[in-house]
Coordinates of C-alpha atoms in Angstrom, one line a residue:
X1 CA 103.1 67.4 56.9
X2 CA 101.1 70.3 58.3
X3 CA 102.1 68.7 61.7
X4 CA 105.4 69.0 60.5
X5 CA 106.0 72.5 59.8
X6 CA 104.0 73.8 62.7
X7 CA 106.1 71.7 65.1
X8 CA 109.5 73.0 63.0
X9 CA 107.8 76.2 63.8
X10 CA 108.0 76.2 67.9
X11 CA 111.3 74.9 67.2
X12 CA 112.2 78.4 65.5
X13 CA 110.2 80.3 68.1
X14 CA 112.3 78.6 71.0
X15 CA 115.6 79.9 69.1
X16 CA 114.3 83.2 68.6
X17 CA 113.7 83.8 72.1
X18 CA 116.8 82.1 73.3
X19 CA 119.1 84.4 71.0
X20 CA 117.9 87.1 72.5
X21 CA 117.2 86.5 76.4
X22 CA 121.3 87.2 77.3
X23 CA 121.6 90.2 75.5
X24 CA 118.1 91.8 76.9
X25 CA 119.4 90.6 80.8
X26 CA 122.7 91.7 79.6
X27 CA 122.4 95.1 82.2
X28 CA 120.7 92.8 85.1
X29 CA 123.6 90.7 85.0
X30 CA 126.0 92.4 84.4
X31 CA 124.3 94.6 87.9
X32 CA 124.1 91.4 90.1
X33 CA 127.9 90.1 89.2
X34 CA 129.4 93.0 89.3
X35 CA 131.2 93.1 86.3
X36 CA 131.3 95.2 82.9
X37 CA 130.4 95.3 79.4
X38 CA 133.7 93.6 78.4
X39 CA 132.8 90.6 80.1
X40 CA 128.9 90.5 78.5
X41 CA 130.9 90.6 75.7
X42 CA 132.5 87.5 76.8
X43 CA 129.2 85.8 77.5
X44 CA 127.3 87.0 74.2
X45 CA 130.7 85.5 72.8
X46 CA 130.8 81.9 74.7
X47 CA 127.3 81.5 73.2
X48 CA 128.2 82.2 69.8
X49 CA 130.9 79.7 70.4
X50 CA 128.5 77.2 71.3
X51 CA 126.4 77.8 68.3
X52 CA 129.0 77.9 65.9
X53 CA 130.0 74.7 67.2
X54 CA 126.6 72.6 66.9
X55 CA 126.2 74.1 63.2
X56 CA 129.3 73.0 62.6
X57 CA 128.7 69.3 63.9
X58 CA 125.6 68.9 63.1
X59 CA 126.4 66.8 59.5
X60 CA 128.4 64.3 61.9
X61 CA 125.7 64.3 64.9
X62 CA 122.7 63.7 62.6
X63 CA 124.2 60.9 60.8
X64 CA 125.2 59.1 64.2
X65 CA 122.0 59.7 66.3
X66 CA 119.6 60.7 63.8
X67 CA 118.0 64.0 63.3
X68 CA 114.9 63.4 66.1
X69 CA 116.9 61.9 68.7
X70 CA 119.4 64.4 67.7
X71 CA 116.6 67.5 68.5
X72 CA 115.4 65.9 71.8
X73 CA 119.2 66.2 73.0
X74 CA 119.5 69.7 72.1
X75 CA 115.9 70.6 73.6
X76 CA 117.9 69.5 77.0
X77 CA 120.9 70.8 76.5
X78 CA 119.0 74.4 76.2
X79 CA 117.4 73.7 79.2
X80 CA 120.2 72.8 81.1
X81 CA 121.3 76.1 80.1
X82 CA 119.5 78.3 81.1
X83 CA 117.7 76.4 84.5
X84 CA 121.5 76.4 86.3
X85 CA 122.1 79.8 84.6
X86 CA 118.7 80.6 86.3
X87 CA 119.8 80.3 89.5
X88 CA 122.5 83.0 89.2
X89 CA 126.0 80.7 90.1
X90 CA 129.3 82.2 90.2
X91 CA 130.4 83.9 87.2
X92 CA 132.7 81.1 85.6
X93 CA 129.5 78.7 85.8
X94 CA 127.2 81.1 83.7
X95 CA 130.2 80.9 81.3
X96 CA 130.7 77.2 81.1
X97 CA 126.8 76.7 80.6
X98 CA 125.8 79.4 78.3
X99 CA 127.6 77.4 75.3
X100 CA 125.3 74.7 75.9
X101 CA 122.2 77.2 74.9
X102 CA 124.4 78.2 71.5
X103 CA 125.1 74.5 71.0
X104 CA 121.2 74.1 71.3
X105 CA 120.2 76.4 69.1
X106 CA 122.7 76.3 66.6
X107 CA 121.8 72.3 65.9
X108 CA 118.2 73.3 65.8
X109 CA 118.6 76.0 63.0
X110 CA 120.6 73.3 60.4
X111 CA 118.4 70.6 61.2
X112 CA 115.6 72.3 60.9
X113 CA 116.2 74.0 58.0
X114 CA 117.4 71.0 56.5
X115 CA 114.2 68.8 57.4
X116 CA 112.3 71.0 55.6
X117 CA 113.6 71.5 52.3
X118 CA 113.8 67.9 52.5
X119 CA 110.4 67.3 53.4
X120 CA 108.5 70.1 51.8
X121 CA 108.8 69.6 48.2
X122 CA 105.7 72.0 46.9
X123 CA 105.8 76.0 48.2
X124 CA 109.2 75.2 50.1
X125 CA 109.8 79.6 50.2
X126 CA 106.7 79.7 51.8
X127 CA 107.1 76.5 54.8
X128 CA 110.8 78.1 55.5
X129 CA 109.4 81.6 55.5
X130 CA 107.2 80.6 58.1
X131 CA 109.6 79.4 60.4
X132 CA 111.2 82.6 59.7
X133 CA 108.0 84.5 61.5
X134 CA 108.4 82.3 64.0
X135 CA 112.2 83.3 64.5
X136 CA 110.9 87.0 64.4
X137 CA 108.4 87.1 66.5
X138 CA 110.4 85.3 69.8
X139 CA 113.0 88.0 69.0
X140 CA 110.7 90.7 68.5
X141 CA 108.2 89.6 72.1
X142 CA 110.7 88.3 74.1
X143 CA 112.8 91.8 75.2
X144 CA 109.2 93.4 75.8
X145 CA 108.2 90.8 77.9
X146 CA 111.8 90.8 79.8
X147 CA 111.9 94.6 80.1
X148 CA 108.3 93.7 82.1
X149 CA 109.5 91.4 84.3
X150 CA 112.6 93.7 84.9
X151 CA 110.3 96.7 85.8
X152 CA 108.3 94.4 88.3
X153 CA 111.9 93.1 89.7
X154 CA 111.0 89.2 88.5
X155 CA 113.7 89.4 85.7
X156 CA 115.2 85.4 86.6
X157 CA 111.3 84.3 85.8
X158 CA 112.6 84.8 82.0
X159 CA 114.9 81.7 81.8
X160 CA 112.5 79.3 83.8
X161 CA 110.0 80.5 81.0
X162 CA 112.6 79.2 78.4
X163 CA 113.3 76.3 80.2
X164 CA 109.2 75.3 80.6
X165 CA 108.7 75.9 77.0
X166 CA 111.8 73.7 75.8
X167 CA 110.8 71.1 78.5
X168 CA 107.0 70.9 76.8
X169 CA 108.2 71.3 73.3
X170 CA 110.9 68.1 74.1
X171 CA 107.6 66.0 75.2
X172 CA 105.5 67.6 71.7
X173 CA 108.2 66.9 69.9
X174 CA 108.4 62.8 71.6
X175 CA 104.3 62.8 70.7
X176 CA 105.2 63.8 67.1
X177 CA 108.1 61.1 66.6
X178 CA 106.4 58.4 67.5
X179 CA 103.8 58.3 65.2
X180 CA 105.2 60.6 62.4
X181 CA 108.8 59.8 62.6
X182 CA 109.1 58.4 59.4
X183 CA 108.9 61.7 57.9
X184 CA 112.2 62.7 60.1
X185 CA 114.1 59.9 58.2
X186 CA 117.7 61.6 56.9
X187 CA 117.6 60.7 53.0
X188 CA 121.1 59.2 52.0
X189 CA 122.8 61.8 50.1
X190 CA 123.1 61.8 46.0
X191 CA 126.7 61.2 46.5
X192 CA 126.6 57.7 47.7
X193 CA 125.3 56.6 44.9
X194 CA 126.6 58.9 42.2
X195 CA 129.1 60.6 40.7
X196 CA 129.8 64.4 40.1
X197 CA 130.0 64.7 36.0
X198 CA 134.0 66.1 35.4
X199 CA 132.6 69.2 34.0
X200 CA 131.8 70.2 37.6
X201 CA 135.3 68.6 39.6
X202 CA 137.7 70.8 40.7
X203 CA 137.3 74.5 41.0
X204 CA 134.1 75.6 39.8
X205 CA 131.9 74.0 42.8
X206 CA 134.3 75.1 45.1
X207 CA 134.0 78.4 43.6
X208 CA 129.9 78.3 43.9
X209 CA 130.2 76.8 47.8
X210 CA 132.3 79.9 48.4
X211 CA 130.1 82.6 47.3
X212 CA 127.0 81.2 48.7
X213 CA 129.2 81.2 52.5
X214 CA 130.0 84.9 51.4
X215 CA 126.4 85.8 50.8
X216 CA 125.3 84.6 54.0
X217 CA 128.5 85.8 55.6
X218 CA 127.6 89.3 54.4
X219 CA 124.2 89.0 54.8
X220 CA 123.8 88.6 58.3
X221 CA 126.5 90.4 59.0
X222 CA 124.8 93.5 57.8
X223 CA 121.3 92.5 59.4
X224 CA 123.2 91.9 63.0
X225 CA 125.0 95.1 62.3
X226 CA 121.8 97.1 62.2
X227 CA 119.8 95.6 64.9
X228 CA 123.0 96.0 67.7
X229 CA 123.8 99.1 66.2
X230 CA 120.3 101.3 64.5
X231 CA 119.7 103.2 68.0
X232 CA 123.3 104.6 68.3
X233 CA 123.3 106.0 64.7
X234 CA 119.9 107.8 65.6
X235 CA 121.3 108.8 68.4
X236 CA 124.0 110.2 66.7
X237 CA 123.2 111.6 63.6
X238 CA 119.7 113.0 64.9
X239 CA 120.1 113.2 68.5
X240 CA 116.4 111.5 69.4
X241 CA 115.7 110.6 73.0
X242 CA 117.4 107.0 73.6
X243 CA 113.8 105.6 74.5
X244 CA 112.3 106.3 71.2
X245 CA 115.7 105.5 69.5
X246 CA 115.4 101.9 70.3
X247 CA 112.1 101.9 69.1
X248 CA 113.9 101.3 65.4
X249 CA 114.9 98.0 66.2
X250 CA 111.4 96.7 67.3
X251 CA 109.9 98.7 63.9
X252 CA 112.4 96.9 61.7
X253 CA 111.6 93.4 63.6
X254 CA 108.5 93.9 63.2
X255 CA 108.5 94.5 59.3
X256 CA 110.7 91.2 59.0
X257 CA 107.5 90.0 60.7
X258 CA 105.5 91.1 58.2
X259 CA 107.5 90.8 55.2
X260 CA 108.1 87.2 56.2
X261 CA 104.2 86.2 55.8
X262 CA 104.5 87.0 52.3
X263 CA 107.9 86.6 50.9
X264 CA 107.6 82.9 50.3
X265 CA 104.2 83.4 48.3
X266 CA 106.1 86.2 46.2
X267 CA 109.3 83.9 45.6
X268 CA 107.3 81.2 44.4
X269 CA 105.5 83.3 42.1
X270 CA 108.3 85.3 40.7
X271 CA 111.1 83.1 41.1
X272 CA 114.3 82.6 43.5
X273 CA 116.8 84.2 41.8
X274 CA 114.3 87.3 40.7
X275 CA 112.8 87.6 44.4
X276 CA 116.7 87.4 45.9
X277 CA 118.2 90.0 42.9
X278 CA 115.1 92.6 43.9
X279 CA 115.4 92.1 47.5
X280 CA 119.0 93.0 47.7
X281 CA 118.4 95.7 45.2
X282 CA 115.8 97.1 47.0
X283 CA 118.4 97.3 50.0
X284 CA 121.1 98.6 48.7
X285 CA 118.5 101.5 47.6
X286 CA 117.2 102.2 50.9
X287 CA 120.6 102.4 52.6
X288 CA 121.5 105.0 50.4
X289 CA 118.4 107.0 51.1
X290 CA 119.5 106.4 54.6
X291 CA 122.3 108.5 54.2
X292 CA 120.3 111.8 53.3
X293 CA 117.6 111.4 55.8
X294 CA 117.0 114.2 58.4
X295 CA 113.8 113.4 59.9
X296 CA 113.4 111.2 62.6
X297 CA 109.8 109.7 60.9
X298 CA 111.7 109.8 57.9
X299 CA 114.5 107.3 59.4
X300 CA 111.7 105.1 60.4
X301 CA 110.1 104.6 57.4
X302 CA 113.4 103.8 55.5
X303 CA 114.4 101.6 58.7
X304 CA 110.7 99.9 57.9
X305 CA 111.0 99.7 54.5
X306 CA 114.4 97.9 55.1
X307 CA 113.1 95.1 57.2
X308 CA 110.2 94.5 54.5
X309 CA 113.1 94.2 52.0
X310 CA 115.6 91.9 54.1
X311 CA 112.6 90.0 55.5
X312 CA 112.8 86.8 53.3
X313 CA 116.6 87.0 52.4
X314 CA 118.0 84.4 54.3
X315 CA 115.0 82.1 54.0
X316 CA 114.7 81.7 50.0
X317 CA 118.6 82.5 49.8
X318 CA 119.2 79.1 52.0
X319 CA 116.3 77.2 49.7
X320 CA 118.4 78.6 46.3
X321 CA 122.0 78.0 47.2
X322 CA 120.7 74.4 48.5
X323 CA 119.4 74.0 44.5
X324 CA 122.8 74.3 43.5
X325 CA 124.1 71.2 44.7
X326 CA 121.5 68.7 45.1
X327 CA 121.6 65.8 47.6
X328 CA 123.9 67.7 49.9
X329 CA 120.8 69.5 52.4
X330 CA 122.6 68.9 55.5
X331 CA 126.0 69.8 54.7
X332 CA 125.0 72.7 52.5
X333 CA 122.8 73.8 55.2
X334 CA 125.3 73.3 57.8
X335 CA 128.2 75.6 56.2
X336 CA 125.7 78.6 55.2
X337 CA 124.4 78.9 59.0
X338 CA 127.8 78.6 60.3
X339 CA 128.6 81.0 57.7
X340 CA 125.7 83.7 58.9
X341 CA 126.7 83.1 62.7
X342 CA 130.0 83.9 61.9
X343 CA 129.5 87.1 59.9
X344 CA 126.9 88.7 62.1
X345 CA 129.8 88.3 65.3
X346 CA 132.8 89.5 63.0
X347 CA 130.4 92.3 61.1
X348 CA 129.1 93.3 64.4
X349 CA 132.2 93.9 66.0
X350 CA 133.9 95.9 62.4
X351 CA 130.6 98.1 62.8
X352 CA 131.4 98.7 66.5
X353 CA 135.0 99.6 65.9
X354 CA 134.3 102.2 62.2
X355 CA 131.6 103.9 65.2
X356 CA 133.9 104.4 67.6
X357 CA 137.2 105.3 65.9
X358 CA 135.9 106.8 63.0
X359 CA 132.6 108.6 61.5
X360 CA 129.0 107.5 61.4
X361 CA 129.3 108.5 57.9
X362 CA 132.0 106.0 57.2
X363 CA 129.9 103.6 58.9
X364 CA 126.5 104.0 56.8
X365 CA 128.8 103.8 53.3
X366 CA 130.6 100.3 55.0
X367 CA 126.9 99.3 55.7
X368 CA 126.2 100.7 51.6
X369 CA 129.1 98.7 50.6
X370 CA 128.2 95.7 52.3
X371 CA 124.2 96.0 50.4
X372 CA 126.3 96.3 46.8
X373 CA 128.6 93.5 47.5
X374 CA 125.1 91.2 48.3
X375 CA 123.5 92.4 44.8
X376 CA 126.7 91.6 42.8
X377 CA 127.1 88.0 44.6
X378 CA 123.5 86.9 43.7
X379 CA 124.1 88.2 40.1
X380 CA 127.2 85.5 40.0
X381 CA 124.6 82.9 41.5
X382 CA 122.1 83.7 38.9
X383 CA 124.4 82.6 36.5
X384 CA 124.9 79.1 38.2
X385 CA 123.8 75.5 37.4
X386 CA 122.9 73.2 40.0
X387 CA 126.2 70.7 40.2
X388 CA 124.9 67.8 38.1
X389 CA 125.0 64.0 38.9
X390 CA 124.6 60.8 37.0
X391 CA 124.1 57.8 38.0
X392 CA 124.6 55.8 35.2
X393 CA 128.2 56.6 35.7
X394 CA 128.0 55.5 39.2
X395 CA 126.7 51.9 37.9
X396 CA 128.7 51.8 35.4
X397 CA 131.9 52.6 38.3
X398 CA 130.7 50.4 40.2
X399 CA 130.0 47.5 37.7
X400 CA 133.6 47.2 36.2

């Protein structure tokens, strides 16, 4: 099992790297093609599409291929990627192969995810947290080790470094499945073999589905809306060299870092829905103080204090809403991630637009708004029961 989660945890190293390698070459490409911001934004975009694509298929693809020949496909698929993106083709290539990397990593994310709440039945916060540090810390390294292959002019070395690693994690990954694959086995949903009690048909686990998409939808929305856009609103509002502006997005990655080695430990103690209520709390409270700060050490400390706060959000948030309706992992799994993709692009573009065409101001209460709308959604949750199933009724259904 310890084999396991470290293995699950390259996985969610390789996706943390490879969601961040365009957007850090964004300028070098953009440079060598020719071409403008609007169509990086048509590239960041085509990999999104990619991802939101394999989270959305992944329910179908697992149950066809299986989830480990499932992740050796992907593991190729990201390398095709990136090794003919690599060798810098015309323009409509790069565009027709950077959905393969979204595909890639988007497949990993659910399956992942879902193997291990599956798998991991004692400290689950604590496995999934894990992979979380993982996630951080290829997001958090990989644009300071590109911005050092940029200075030294060997910028194109950065996706054969993505390609090597997913080409030796495909052949650790083919060690691991051939003697441990039985621990990869997809467990037949709770479905199959019973039947949802009445009290729950109908509207009220529609209803629960909905809020947990919302919660992630806002979630991440707000989390992608900082990170893309923290630099410009201390650029604005305080008027700090760019330089040392951007360093707020590698302080609040690396207090995601941090707060990730200990959030599953403090879920587990306290509780899921306690953890979750104080986290997003905690949030909400620090935005506001955001608003009235005036110092530029001041800005970092709440920006610090925010990523210790977020840090183990999504993580315990994906273990509790999967609690809620048991024996549905993958497809509960599945429509939250797609659900987190989705709000981080449409969030990310809203906070773009409020900058430009209206106030910073406006822009920090939207981001407020967004914190107070995550507290009163996992208040609602709190007051959830997991869908519940019997299977005498199934027998007895199945008997007559």
């Amino acid at each position: 099992m310890k084999r396991l989660i470290w293995i699950c945890c390259c996985f969610y190293l390789l996706i943390g790297i490879t969601s961040v390698v365009i957007a850090a070459l964004l300028p070098e490409l953009l440079s060598h093609y020719g071409r403008n911001y609007a169509d990086g934004g048509n590239l960041i975009f085509a990999q999104f599409c990619g991802f939101l694509l394999g989270v959305l298929t992944q329910p179908l693809l697992s149950k066809k291929f299986g989830r480990s020949r499932m992740l050796s496909f992907t593991l190729w698929f990201i390398f095709a990627g990136f090794i003919v993106i690599a060798i810098l083709p015309p323009w409509t290539i790069v565009l027709c192969f950077i959905p393969l990397v979204g595909f890639g990593s988007g497949i990993i994310e659910s399956t992942i995810g879902a193997m291990i709440i599956d798998a991991v039945k004692d400290r689950t916060a604590v496995a999934l947290s894990r992979l979380e540090v993982f996630y951080g810390v290829g997001a958090l390294s990989m644009p300071i080790i590109i911005s050092i292959l940029i200075a030294s002019g060997y910028w194109k070395i950065s996706f054969y470094a993505t390609c090597l690693f997913a080409l030796l994690l495909a052949w650790a990954w083919s060690r691991f499945t051939s003697t441990h694959g039985h621990l990869l086995v997809n467990k037949k949903n709770i479905e199959k073999h019973t039947v949802v009690s009445t009290v729950n048909r109908g509207f009220v686990p529609l209803a629960m589905v909905s809020t947990c998409i919302l919660l992630f939808f806002v979630y991440v929305g707000l989390e992608m809306s900082l990170v893309n856009f923290l630099p410009s609103i201390l650029l604005e509002t305080m008027k700090l060299d760019a330089a040392f502006a951007a360093l707020s997005v590698s302080f609040y990655w690396g207090a995601m870092i941090v707060g990730r080695l200990v959030c599953g430990l403090l879920a587990e103690k306290f509780g899921y829905p306690r953890y979750l209520l104080w986290s997003t709390l905690g949030t909400f409270i620090v935005l506001i103080c955001f608003l009235f700060v005036t110092t530029a050490w001041a800005a970092f400390a709440v920006i610090t204090l925010m990523g210790l706060l977020m840090s183990g959000l999504f993580a315990i948030a994906l273990i509790y809403s999967n609690s809620l309706f048991p024996g549905r992992t993958e497809q509960t799994t599945s429509k939250l991630i797609a659900a987190s993709g989705l709000g981080g692009a449409c969030m990310s573009w809203l906070t773009g637009r409020f900058m430009e065409q209206t106030s910073i101001t406006f822009t920090l209460y939207f981001l407020v708004g967004l914190s107070a709308l995550m507290v009163l959604l996992i208040v609602i949750m709190m007051r959830m029961r997991p869908v519940q199933a019997t299977a005498a009724a199934s027998t007895a259904e199945s008997l007559s």
